[in-house]
Amino acid sequence: MSCNFGNDIKLTIFGQSHSEAIGAVIDGLPAGFEIDFEKVAAFMARRAPGQNDLSTPRKEADAVKILSGIVDGKTCGAPICAIIENTNTRSGDYDKLKSVPRPAHSDFAAFMKHNGFNDIRGGGNFSGRLTAPLCFAGAVCMQLLESKGIRIGAHIASIGKTADEKFDAVNVNSADFDKILAKPFPVIDDKQGEYMRKEIYDAKENGDSVGGIIECAVVGMPAGIGDPIFDGLENRISAAVFGIPAVKGIEFGAGFESSRMLGSENNDDFICENGEIRTETNNHGGILGGISSGMPVIFRCAIKPTPSIAKEQKSVNIMSGEAERLVIGGRHDPCIVPRAVPCVEAAAAIVIADYIF
Amino acid sequence: MSCNFGNDIKLTIFGQSHSEAIGAVIDGLPAGFEIDFEKVAAFMARRAPGQNDLSTPRKEADAVKILSGIVDGKTCGAPICAIIENTNTRSGDYDKLKSVPRPAHSDFAAFMKHNGFNDIRGGGNFSGRLTAPLCFAGAVCMQLLESKGIRIGAHIASIGKTADEKFDAVNVNSADFDKILAKPFPVIDDKQGEYMRKEIYDAKENGDSVGGIIECAVVGMPAGIGDPIFDGLENRISAAVFGIPAVKGIEFGAGFESSRMLGSENNDDFICENGEIRTETNNHGGILGGISSGMPVIFRCAIKPTPSIAKEQKSVNIMSGEAERLVIGGRHDPCIVPRAVPCVEAAAAIVIADYIF
Amino acid sequence: MSCNFGNDIKLTIFGQSHSEAIGAVIDGLPAGFEIDFEKVAAFMARRAPGQNDLSTPRKEADAVKILSGIVDGKTCGAPICAIIENTNTRSGDYDKLKSVPRPAHSDFAAFMKHNGFNDIRGGGNFSGRLTAPLCFAGAVCMQLLESKGIRIGAHIASIGKTADEKFDAVNVNSADFDKILAKPFPVIDDKQGEYMRKEIYDAKENGDSVGGIIECAVVGMPAGIGDPIFDGLENRISAAVFGIPAVKGIEFGAGFESSRMLGSENNDDFICENGEIRTETNNHGGILGGISSGMPVIFRCAIKPTPSIAKEQKSVNIMSGEAERLVIGGRHDPCIVPRAVPCVEAAAAIVIADYIF
Amino acid sequence: MSCNFGNDIKLTIFGQSHSEAIGAVIDGLPAGFEIDFEKVAAFMARRAPGQNDLSTPRKEADAVKILSGIVDGKTCGAPICAIIENTNTRSGDYDKLKSVPRPAHSDFAAFMKHNGFNDIRGGGNFSGRLTAPLCFAGAVCMQLLESKGIRIGAHIASIGKTADEKFDAVNVNSADFDKILAKPFPVIDDKQGEYMRKEIYDAKENGDSVGGIIECAVVGMPAGIGDPIFDGLENRISAAVFGIPAVKGIEFGAGFESSRMLGSENNDDFICENGEIRTETNNHGGILGGISSGMPVIFRCAIKPTPSIAKEQKSVNIMSGEAERLVIGGRHDPCIVPRAVPCVEAAAAIVIADYIF
């Protein structure tokens, strides 16, 4: 079912870009866990728009309102429902789109699925805005994981043709995450970050947009978590990460690069160090046979350029079939990648917490 | 749950490499559908080992035995259970592996998950052999889909550093699949196929292995199939494809390449041709907002090199922590990619049939 | 998972008696369906407290607020989220209960499950109040079913030792439901209804409470809906109906009575009438092998007496183990059965709609 | 899905009465658990036909063959697949039934669902024979539960109009189960057992059949297991028990009787005895708010009389609508209740193990 995810910790996401509210229901959390709501808000702020000159100036009031599941700041075993009211919606902008689908948006596919009854305003429930409840759920799951010594962090691995350093797949750790979190632009190599920002500016100035890659790591992950065949870490993490609009690819460990390697290059030898068995390299991205090896879980996902661009595009009227020239009004993120970083962390947190709790 | 997949058509896979048998249960198939078992066998033969000089000479008797669900050659509404007996198992080869995990195999992770009680013989239920029942289920689902005009085909997109042509994402069709099926080595460009075969030979001669990429297309797909957020085509196809051992990455449409593109390059304009609305290009891989657009669904997945290589590797004894030099006996596929081609088609077929029926 | 139900139409219920709000998320509804919200409100009013002299005088403002899923009064394919704010909560009443569990309430079991972190106020998420979102979802599903000619109706089959007539299992129809709906006390035989009301009054006057049985019928049900083994109508209806607090038993058709019958008495002979095949009697309650036979689906469920009574009861302090005399303050329904009638209809509607849509 | 059950321990059942084999796949069992297969066989023998003069003389060879999941007698973490070959099938007996449905059988409903493609031979996958794999799975789960101190036992509570004593809902224990297991006819009061046997004989002599009630208890159940709303013990146990063909009703604790009681009679007061909190009576059947209270879980289910009787019955030809006189050949159990006793225990074991492991 479209809006549900998880087995033991179950997440339900609802809402449309311009509905009364959007929100999440999270069931299966252990009772008695104290949630730090300031930390939740800080996490969600990383996703919120209007943070800087690269982001859409729309000011969403992403204030989370807890409807259930919390008593005296602690989980009570009942599902948490959290909502975010949609206060800043200008539905007038979207009238024409009902019949003239925007390229690379869900408009046409949604129209075909729902016989035109889909909510077109702001992309309806296909909107990137639905990642706000995802981030709420992820922030909660992350706190649960941190209580078990598991940390999740991500950075921008590339924007357009400019790449950041990769995480050190063997040694990446909590301190690396903290360093990235302290930066306004979440990269490892700030010099590369400057070039990335330039790619975004250039796209913006040209009425265009640009994509990128996000790399995410899970550290402190115990060995033995996961399952083979259909329920492994790769199956579930990918299923969650593709829930973020604009993700078009995912790879674990050496990923696509491993397809170009010899076995003798790609295989990670086992060694024993200080009484702990680990691998010398980490091309397997911390996952063997769908199960965690105890090494950092590493994955990267590809984010396509923002579909909404200022340039004129070609489309057709769904009803009449007539060609149309489409110019998308409003102001949009020229690059969604920076705001997608916490979303990727959130998706990973939801999956890992579901296995662990 | 590890061995189950699907919502309306539900697949359960069981068995280990050296258990009495492996098999699949498929529930939810429409009753009264006549299955062409010769076609099923032909499909499964594409996955079977020992086909040519590039593949492991082990001769598995992959004869499928139907235990239930079929009456007079037709589905009867009860679940189909199909088994394949494991006749050619030499468990002696695997004794040492219990305590000394093979690099890039599931041995260590499985040991940690199951406290050493996992079936190590032939990789247990982590074995690539489990793709035989997957292919059985896929072959059945494919026949169902063909009855609705939907065809699925795949080819080797690369081996090591040698790449085939890509499918024409806009115009790929049934005839393209038939052409590839008629070839002993499933590529579009036979010249490149020759170079690929050379890469495999070279790896084999060096006691090494090599990976590759498989590209898969679904044609005849109606628009409007799928869901946003957690239950879209990308979420489900990736969840199924990562069920094939050795897959380490997946991308849809332009995938990782789209992360390096501008919006104006990546966006696929809509046009109307002969009364049909379609896109001019197909960077979106036939999926927008998790829902089919009516264009061919295109995805590629990365297959790591076969973990079993003849070269000596480093490992440790799990119990003692002592370093060990490991030489894996037996004869293994120097490249699993050719045999994985039908597995990828099967995974896609299972997902699409689950949506359609 | 506790708060989720359904396969194709998926219901998620959240909230506690004294949380900010309670609510439901319904996913999988067909798009473009116009919901008659006045009819929804009328349905929910049948469950609301304070309707008459037999019911608790607490006045809950059961106004439903739609947060998502509806555009211009019609479903848009996105999940509906509906909430009901909890405005009339007096948490002070419940302070002592945290450590001294009320007999026949969930207090003790919930304490044991959640290590005392459960929300004790008003019964938390174990409260009968959670049937309000259930009724909302049921009312929506009922309208969907009515669009396909399926009607669901229920009546009080007994209160304490006083029994109403049973539905005519063969001929029960829509008009029977309308007659019952027009009455302030939902019974077939009003004379018996008077005696039932007397049983409730007597219990109330004695500071006691009383239980009863509700009989429910589904008419217009097409033959061939359901599944054998684990996913039949009986499996799913019972799983949903036990979601209503206080239900302690369920039977289909002749139910427990059939256990006392001979096969020749219980078997329903097939006949053909006006070209339609049906059974002459309906001891099978419209379900054979988990699948609808086309005859009315009939089931009855047993509702225990309201656990909250004014009489002094024995309990213990969970922490100290010391015996306590417990007197439950506040005013409670001496009999929950009349208000449970629409809840039972709602549970049935959710199940049947899940099969049909 | 029809053939699947469970969340953490997942059971898949397949096969038809006259298919090559029937069987079960059980996934999610902890690895390293040693299964006592003789005990499994002894458990399954209680369900097998042909045991005594009251049961059908058909001799099924219910030998279980393990295809996967067991290494050296222990679970290995991979799914167990167990099959039972169907060796004694006489399909000729069933030819006419395709078009003339047997009263109280699934024939008509299955025909309508599957457009006549259902397997009519022996009832297909609606056959009571499918309870053999259920019992296999139940026997395995029971051994798991016993390792945690949880025991499950059942007895015949009534046959036709003759009733056995009920379990002492407060004090029922393991020794009670052992006593019943030692008897050829599983009742508490052997005198009543004799009368019950007489009811069965009488029915048999008259070419008729008779139903009954089975009472089941779970002892050693820790408090705090289960969930409110849709995933409680009552929801899940009922969903499993209705998977046994011929079950038409279920009640927990005082069940339907509680509907006739006052709150002051039905409520179970809490007391503390030897430092343990328990209830003085057990009308709640060990379940409050869907969660175990620590008291014995008690439920009863109603079994309808065997549909197959020797007496002539009325039916119609589905194709022509013409009336037919039906005489069912072969020899059938005049009462299925004795053989259903282990099936009920098995269903309970599967549910409880799913919660506990």
PDB file of N, CA and C in Angstrom, chain A residues 1-2 113 161 208-209 211-212 226 228-231 234-235 238-239 243 248-250 252 258-260 262-264 267 280 284 287 305 307 313-314, chain B residues 1-2 113 161 208-209 211-212 226 228-231 234-235 238-239 243 248-250 252 258-260 262-264 267 280 284 287 305 307 313-314:
ATOM      1  N   MET A   1       0.850  -1.196   0.000  1.00  0.00           N
ATOM      2  CA  MET A   1       0.000   0.000   0.000  1.00  0.00           C
ATOM      3  C   MET A   1       0.881   1.240   0.000  1.00  0.00           C
ATOM      4  N   SER A   2       0.474   2.181  -0.760  1.00  0.00           N
ATOM      5  CA  SER A   2       1.311   3.326  -1.062  1.00  0.00           C
ATOM      6  C   SER A   2       1.828   4.064   0.161  1.00  0.00           C
ATOM      7  N   LYS A 113      -3.770   7.229 -13.644  1.00  0.00           N
ATOM      8  CA  LYS A 113      -4.142   6.298 -12.573  1.00  0.00           C
ATOM      9  C   LYS A 113      -5.505   6.646 -11.973  1.00  0.00           C
ATOM     10  N   LYS A 161      28.118  17.816 -12.321  1.00  0.00           N
ATOM     11  CA  LYS A 161      29.351  17.107 -12.656  1.00  0.00           C
ATOM     12  C   LYS A 161      30.444  17.276 -11.602  1.00  0.00           C
ATOM     13  N   ASP A 208      17.164  27.044 -15.061  1.00  0.00           N
ATOM     14  CA  ASP A 208      17.291  25.591 -15.193  1.00  0.00           C
ATOM     15  C   ASP A 208      17.449  24.961 -13.799  1.00  0.00           C
ATOM     16  N   SER A 209      17.695  23.678 -13.742  1.00  0.00           N
ATOM     17  CA  SER A 209      17.882  23.004 -12.459  1.00  0.00           C
ATOM     18  C   SER A 209      18.973  21.962 -12.632  1.00  0.00           C
ATOM     19  N   GLY A 211      20.801  18.115 -10.872  1.00  0.00           N
ATOM     20  CA  GLY A 211      20.650  16.984  -9.938  1.00  0.00           C
ATOM     21  C   GLY A 211      21.902  16.709  -9.149  1.00  0.00           C
ATOM     22  N   GLY A 212      21.965  15.553  -8.541  1.00  0.00           N
ATOM     23  CA  GLY A 212      23.151  15.214  -7.754  1.00  0.00           C
ATOM     24  C   GLY A 212      23.025  13.852  -7.107  1.00  0.00           C
ATOM     25  N   GLY A 226      19.225  -8.338   9.251  1.00  0.00           N
ATOM     26  CA  GLY A 226      18.771  -8.406   7.871  1.00  0.00           C
ATOM     27  C   GLY A 226      18.333  -9.807   7.508  1.00  0.00           C
ATOM     28  N   PRO A 228      18.141 -12.730   3.864  1.00  0.00           N
ATOM     29  CA  PRO A 228      18.442 -12.932   2.445  1.00  0.00           C
ATOM     30  C   PRO A 228      17.185 -12.741   1.594  1.00  0.00           C
ATOM     31  N   ILE A 229      17.341 -12.856   0.334  1.00  0.00           N
ATOM     32  CA  ILE A 229      16.280 -12.851  -0.680  1.00  0.00           C
ATOM     33  C   ILE A 229      15.478 -11.542  -0.632  1.00  0.00           C
ATOM     34  N   PHE A 230      14.238 -11.570  -0.148  1.00  0.00           N
ATOM     35  CA  PHE A 230      13.360 -10.410  -0.346  1.00  0.00           C
ATOM     36  C   PHE A 230      13.344  -9.417   0.805  1.00  0.00           C
ATOM     37  N   ASP A 231      14.029  -9.717   1.871  1.00  0.00           N
ATOM     38  CA  ASP A 231      13.862  -8.845   3.028  1.00  0.00           C
ATOM     39  C   ASP A 231      15.201  -8.381   3.599  1.00  0.00           C
ATOM     40  N   GLU A 234      19.380  -4.293   1.615  1.00  0.00           N
ATOM     41  CA  GLU A 234      19.342  -3.603   0.317  1.00  0.00           C
ATOM     42  C   GLU A 234      17.901  -3.496  -0.196  1.00  0.00           C
ATOM     43  N   ASN A 235      17.147  -4.596  -0.063  1.00  0.00           N
ATOM     44  CA  ASN A 235      15.753  -4.564  -0.527  1.00  0.00           C
ATOM     45  C   ASN A 235      14.970  -3.478   0.193  1.00  0.00           C
ATOM     46  N   SER A 238      16.343   0.267  -0.254  1.00  0.00           N
ATOM     47  CA  SER A 238      15.984   0.804  -1.574  1.00  0.00           C
ATOM     48  C   SER A 238      14.490   1.093  -1.650  1.00  0.00           C
ATOM     49  N   ALA A 239      13.680   0.194  -1.089  1.00  0.00           N
ATOM     50  CA  ALA A 239      12.227   0.410  -1.125  1.00  0.00           C
ATOM     51  C   ALA A 239      11.859   1.705  -0.414  1.00  0.00           C
ATOM     52  N   GLY A 243      11.043   6.078  -2.012  1.00  0.00           N
ATOM     53  CA  GLY A 243       9.887   6.837  -1.537  1.00  0.00           C
ATOM     54  C   GLY A 243      10.126   8.334  -1.544  1.00  0.00           C
ATOM     55  N   LYS A 248      16.336   8.327  -8.546  1.00  0.00           N
ATOM     56  CA  LYS A 248      16.246   7.475  -9.741  1.00  0.00           C
ATOM     57  C   LYS A 248      17.246   6.321  -9.733  1.00  0.00           C
ATOM     58  N   GLY A 249      18.058   6.220  -8.675  1.00  0.00           N
ATOM     59  CA  GLY A 249      19.003   5.110  -8.618  1.00  0.00           C
ATOM     60  C   GLY A 249      19.568   4.967  -7.227  1.00  0.00           C
ATOM     61  N   ILE A 250      20.029   3.763  -6.908  1.00  0.00           N
ATOM     62  CA  ILE A 250      20.655   3.526  -5.608  1.00  0.00           C
ATOM     63  C   ILE A 250      21.722   2.457  -5.783  1.00  0.00           C
ATOM     64  N   PHE A 252      24.825   0.189  -3.366  1.00  0.00           N
ATOM     65  CA  PHE A 252      25.370  -0.133  -2.051  1.00  0.00           C
ATOM     66  C   PHE A 252      26.854  -0.474  -2.196  1.00  0.00           C
ATOM     67  N   SER A 258      31.459  -1.794  -8.760  1.00  0.00           N
ATOM     68  CA  SER A 258      31.842  -3.203  -8.552  1.00  0.00           C
ATOM     69  C   SER A 258      31.568  -4.033  -9.800  1.00  0.00           C
ATOM     70  N   SER A 259      30.621  -3.562 -10.636  1.00  0.00           N
ATOM     71  CA  SER A 259      30.330  -4.306 -11.875  1.00  0.00           C
ATOM     72  C   SER A 259      31.511  -4.244 -12.840  1.00  0.00           C
ATOM     73  N   ARG A 260      32.386  -3.286 -12.614  1.00  0.00           N
ATOM     74  CA  ARG A 260      33.550  -3.129 -13.492  1.00  0.00           C
ATOM     75  C   ARG A 260      34.823  -3.684 -12.871  1.00  0.00           C
ATOM     76  N   LEU A 262      37.221  -6.813 -10.921  1.00  0.00           N
ATOM     77  CA  LEU A 262      37.463  -8.252 -10.823  1.00  0.00           C
ATOM     78  C   LEU A 262      37.100  -8.708  -9.415  1.00  0.00           C
ATOM     79  N   GLY A 263      36.799  -9.983  -9.282  1.00  0.00           N
ATOM     80  CA  GLY A 263      36.506 -10.528  -7.961  1.00  0.00           C
ATOM     81  C   GLY A 263      37.630 -10.271  -6.981  1.00  0.00           C
ATOM     82  N   SER A 264      38.859 -10.417  -7.457  1.00  0.00           N
ATOM     83  CA  SER A 264      40.004 -10.239  -6.556  1.00  0.00           C
ATOM     84  C   SER A 264      40.131  -8.788  -6.090  1.00  0.00           C
ATOM     85  N   ASN A 267      36.336  -8.317  -3.762  1.00  0.00           N
ATOM     86  CA  ASN A 267      36.167  -9.085  -2.516  1.00  0.00           C
ATOM     87  C   ASN A 267      36.870  -8.398  -1.345  1.00  0.00           C
ATOM     88  N   GLU A 280      38.834  -5.815   5.512  1.00  0.00           N
ATOM     89  CA  GLU A 280      39.935  -4.866   5.320  1.00  0.00           C
ATOM     90  C   GLU A 280      39.487  -3.684   4.471  1.00  0.00           C
ATOM     91  N   HIS A 284      31.621  -4.085  -0.082  1.00  0.00           N
ATOM     92  CA  HIS A 284      30.297  -4.702   0.078  1.00  0.00           C
ATOM     93  C   HIS A 284      29.334  -3.761   0.787  1.00  0.00           C
ATOM     94  N   ILE A 287      26.998  -4.902   3.815  1.00  0.00           N
ATOM     95  CA  ILE A 287      25.873  -5.833   3.620  1.00  0.00           C
ATOM     96  C   ILE A 287      26.333  -7.032   2.803  1.00  0.00           C
ATOM     97  N   PRO A 305      17.473  16.210 -11.582  1.00  0.00           N
ATOM     98  CA  PRO A 305      17.280  17.655 -11.433  1.00  0.00           C
ATOM     99  C   PRO A 305      15.813  17.973 -11.156  1.00  0.00           C
ATOM    100  N   PRO A 307      12.275  18.910 -11.495  1.00  0.00           N
ATOM    101  CA  PRO A 307      11.498  18.958 -12.744  1.00  0.00           C
ATOM    102  C   PRO A 307      11.007  20.362 -13.093  1.00  0.00           C
ATOM    103  N   GLN A 313       8.732  24.713 -21.864  1.00  0.00           N
ATOM    104  CA  GLN A 313       8.822  23.302 -22.229  1.00  0.00           C
ATOM    105  C   GLN A 313       7.636  22.907 -23.092  1.00  0.00           C
ATOM    106  N   LYS A 314       7.767  21.761 -23.741  1.00  0.00           N
ATOM    107  CA  LYS A 314       6.677  21.256 -24.582  1.00  0.00           C
ATOM    108  C   LYS A 314       5.791  20.286 -23.791  1.00  0.00           C
TER     109      LYS A 314
ATOM    110  N   MET B   1       9.157 -10.345   5.622  1.00  0.00           N
ATOM    111  CA  MET B   1       9.673 -11.704   5.836  1.00  0.00           C
ATOM    112  C   MET B   1      10.554 -12.099   4.654  1.00  0.00           C
ATOM    113  N   SER B   2      11.600 -12.733   4.947  1.00  0.00           N
ATOM    114  CA  SER B   2      12.649 -12.986   3.985  1.00  0.00           C
ATOM    115  C   SER B   2      12.184 -13.702   2.732  1.00  0.00           C
ATOM    116  N   LYS B 113      24.058 -13.793  12.255  1.00  0.00           N
ATOM    117  CA  LYS B 113      22.606 -13.734  12.426  1.00  0.00           C
ATOM    118  C   LYS B 113      22.075 -14.992  13.108  1.00  0.00           C
ATOM    119  N   LYS B 161      34.672  -3.834 -18.038  1.00  0.00           N
ATOM    120  CA  LYS B 161      34.741  -2.485 -18.611  1.00  0.00           C
ATOM    121  C   LYS B 161      34.188  -2.394 -20.026  1.00  0.00           C
ATOM    122  N   ASP B 208      40.185 -15.699 -11.584  1.00  0.00           N
ATOM    123  CA  ASP B 208      39.488 -14.522 -11.065  1.00  0.00           C
ATOM    124  C   ASP B 208      38.033 -14.525 -11.575  1.00  0.00           C
ATOM    125  N   SER B 209      37.299 -13.487 -11.309  1.00  0.00           N
ATOM    126  CA  SER B 209      35.905 -13.374 -11.780  1.00  0.00           C
ATOM    127  C   SER B 209      35.664 -11.920 -12.168  1.00  0.00           C
ATOM    128  N   GLY B 211      32.359  -8.780 -12.930  1.00  0.00           N
ATOM    129  CA  GLY B 211      30.951  -8.404 -12.801  1.00  0.00           C
ATOM    130  C   GLY B 211      30.402  -7.795 -14.064  1.00  0.00           C
ATOM    131  N   GLY B 212      29.246  -7.162 -13.931  1.00  0.00           N
ATOM    132  CA  GLY B 212      28.633  -6.551 -15.100  1.00  0.00           C
ATOM    133  C   GLY B 212      27.324  -5.874 -14.777  1.00  0.00           C
ATOM    134  N   GLY B 226       0.901   1.671 -10.534  1.00  0.00           N
ATOM    135  CA  GLY B 226       1.882   1.995  -9.505  1.00  0.00           C
ATOM    136  C   GLY B 226       1.292   2.901  -8.441  1.00  0.00           C
ATOM    137  N   PRO B 228       2.506   6.329  -5.496  1.00  0.00           N
ATOM    138  CA  PRO B 228       3.593   7.194  -5.024  1.00  0.00           C
ATOM    139  C   PRO B 228       4.169   6.684  -3.698  1.00  0.00           C
ATOM    140  N   ILE B 229       5.148   7.344  -3.226  1.00  0.00           N
ATOM    141  CA  ILE B 229       5.776   7.132  -1.917  1.00  0.00           C
ATOM    142  C   ILE B 229       6.326   5.708  -1.803  1.00  0.00           C
ATOM    143  N   PHE B 230       5.701   4.826  -1.020  1.00  0.00           N
ATOM    144  CA  PHE B 230       6.379   3.572  -0.673  1.00  0.00           C
ATOM    145  C   PHE B 230       6.012   2.397  -1.564  1.00  0.00           C
ATOM    146  N   ASP B 231       5.103   2.572  -2.484  1.00  0.00           N
ATOM    147  CA  ASP B 231       4.646   1.400  -3.217  1.00  0.00           C
ATOM    148  C   ASP B 231       4.678   1.601  -4.718  1.00  0.00           C
ATOM    149  N   GLU B 234       9.349   1.795  -8.767  1.00  0.00           N
ATOM    150  CA  GLU B 234      10.777   1.779  -8.417  1.00  0.00           C
ATOM    151  C   GLU B 234      10.992   1.087  -7.071  1.00  0.00           C
ATOM    152  N   ASN B 235      10.134   1.397  -6.099  1.00  0.00           N
ATOM    153  CA  ASN B 235      10.276   0.763  -4.782  1.00  0.00           C
ATOM    154  C   ASN B 235      10.167  -0.749  -4.895  1.00  0.00           C
ATOM    155  N   SER B 238      12.912  -2.505  -7.251  1.00  0.00           N
ATOM    156  CA  SER B 238      14.218  -2.585  -6.574  1.00  0.00           C
ATOM    157  C   SER B 238      14.164  -3.615  -5.454  1.00  0.00           C
ATOM    158  N   ALA B 239      13.068  -3.639  -4.708  1.00  0.00           N
ATOM    159  CA  ALA B 239      12.968  -4.610  -3.609  1.00  0.00           C
ATOM    160  C   ALA B 239      13.063  -6.039  -4.137  1.00  0.00           C
ATOM    161  N   GLY B 243      16.688  -9.049  -4.460  1.00  0.00           N
ATOM    162  CA  GLY B 243      16.534 -10.440  -4.049  1.00  0.00           C
ATOM    163  C   GLY B 243      17.448 -11.389  -4.809  1.00  0.00           C
ATOM    164  N   LYS B 248      24.152  -5.129  -6.612  1.00  0.00           N
ATOM    165  CA  LYS B 248      24.609  -4.091  -5.667  1.00  0.00           C
ATOM    166  C   LYS B 248      24.116  -2.687  -6.033  1.00  0.00           C
ATOM    167  N   GLY B 249      23.356  -2.579  -7.122  1.00  0.00           N
ATOM    168  CA  GLY B 249      22.846  -1.261  -7.474  1.00  0.00           C
ATOM    169  C   GLY B 249      21.746  -1.374  -8.505  1.00  0.00           C
ATOM    170  N   ILE B 250      20.902  -0.360  -8.556  1.00  0.00           N
ATOM    171  CA  ILE B 250      19.830  -0.339  -9.556  1.00  0.00           C
ATOM    172  C   ILE B 250      19.546   1.114  -9.909  1.00  0.00           C
ATOM    173  N   PHE B 252      16.868   3.601 -12.618  1.00  0.00           N
ATOM    174  CA  PHE B 252      15.727   3.627 -13.529  1.00  0.00           C
ATOM    175  C   PHE B 252      15.899   4.784 -14.515  1.00  0.00           C
ATOM    176  N   SER B 258      21.255  10.921 -14.733  1.00  0.00           N
ATOM    177  CA  SER B 258      20.352  12.074 -14.587  1.00  0.00           C
ATOM    178  C   SER B 258      20.837  13.006 -13.478  1.00  0.00           C
ATOM    179  N   SER B 259      21.602  12.464 -12.533  1.00  0.00           N
ATOM    180  CA  SER B 259      22.122  13.317 -11.453  1.00  0.00           C
ATOM    181  C   SER B 259      23.150  14.307 -11.981  1.00  0.00           C
ATOM    182  N   ARG B 260      23.664  14.027 -13.171  1.00  0.00           N
ATOM    183  CA  ARG B 260      24.671  14.910 -13.765  1.00  0.00           C
ATOM    184  C   ARG B 260      24.081  15.808 -14.852  1.00  0.00           C
ATOM    185  N   LEU B 262      21.161  18.678 -16.437  1.00  0.00           N
ATOM    186  CA  LEU B 262      20.311  19.819 -16.118  1.00  0.00           C
ATOM    187  C   LEU B 262      18.857  19.398 -16.282  1.00  0.00           C
ATOM    188  N   GLY B 263      17.977  20.084 -15.608  1.00  0.00           N
ATOM    189  CA  GLY B 263      16.548  19.797 -15.756  1.00  0.00           C
ATOM    190  C   GLY B 263      16.115  19.883 -17.207  1.00  0.00           C
ATOM    191  N   SER B 264      16.614  20.871 -17.910  1.00  0.00           N
ATOM    192  CA  SER B 264      16.203  21.047 -19.302  1.00  0.00           C
ATOM    193  C   SER B 264      16.673  19.892 -20.176  1.00  0.00           C
ATOM    194  N   ASN B 267      14.391  16.489 -18.380  1.00  0.00           N
ATOM    195  CA  ASN B 267      12.921  16.472 -18.512  1.00  0.00           C
ATOM    196  C   ASN B 267      12.493  15.916 -19.870  1.00  0.00           C
ATOM    197  N   GLU B 280       8.808  12.526 -25.554  1.00  0.00           N
ATOM    198  CA  GLU B 280       9.687  12.532 -26.722  1.00  0.00           C
ATOM    199  C   GLU B 280      10.964  11.742 -26.443  1.00  0.00           C
ATOM    200  N   HIS B 284      13.008   9.307 -17.899  1.00  0.00           N
ATOM    201  CA  HIS B 284      12.286   8.932 -16.670  1.00  0.00           C
ATOM    202  C   HIS B 284      12.075   7.417 -16.587  1.00  0.00           C
ATOM    203  N   ILE B 287       8.593   5.742 -15.635  1.00  0.00           N
ATOM    204  CA  ILE B 287       8.015   5.857 -14.292  1.00  0.00           C
ATOM    205  C   ILE B 287       8.070   7.303 -13.816  1.00  0.00           C
ATOM    206  N   PRO B 305      31.278  -9.013  -9.198  1.00  0.00           N
ATOM    207  CA  PRO B 305      31.944 -10.230  -9.680  1.00  0.00           C
ATOM    208  C   PRO B 305      31.647 -11.409  -8.743  1.00  0.00           C
ATOM    209  N   PRO B 307      31.802 -13.939  -6.112  1.00  0.00           N
ATOM    210  CA  PRO B 307      32.695 -13.934  -4.942  1.00  0.00           C
ATOM    211  C   PRO B 307      33.685 -15.097  -4.937  1.00  0.00           C
ATOM    212  N   GLN B 313      42.801 -16.154  -0.816  1.00  0.00           N
ATOM    213  CA  GLN B 313      42.295 -14.938  -0.183  1.00  0.00           C
ATOM    214  C   GLN B 313      42.562 -14.987   1.325  1.00  0.00           C
ATOM    215  N   LYS B 314      42.460 -13.820   1.952  1.00  0.00           N
ATOM    216  CA  LYS B 314      42.647 -13.747   3.395  1.00  0.00           C
ATOM    217  C   LYS B 314      41.311 -13.852   4.123  1.00  0.00           C
TER     218      LYS B 314
END
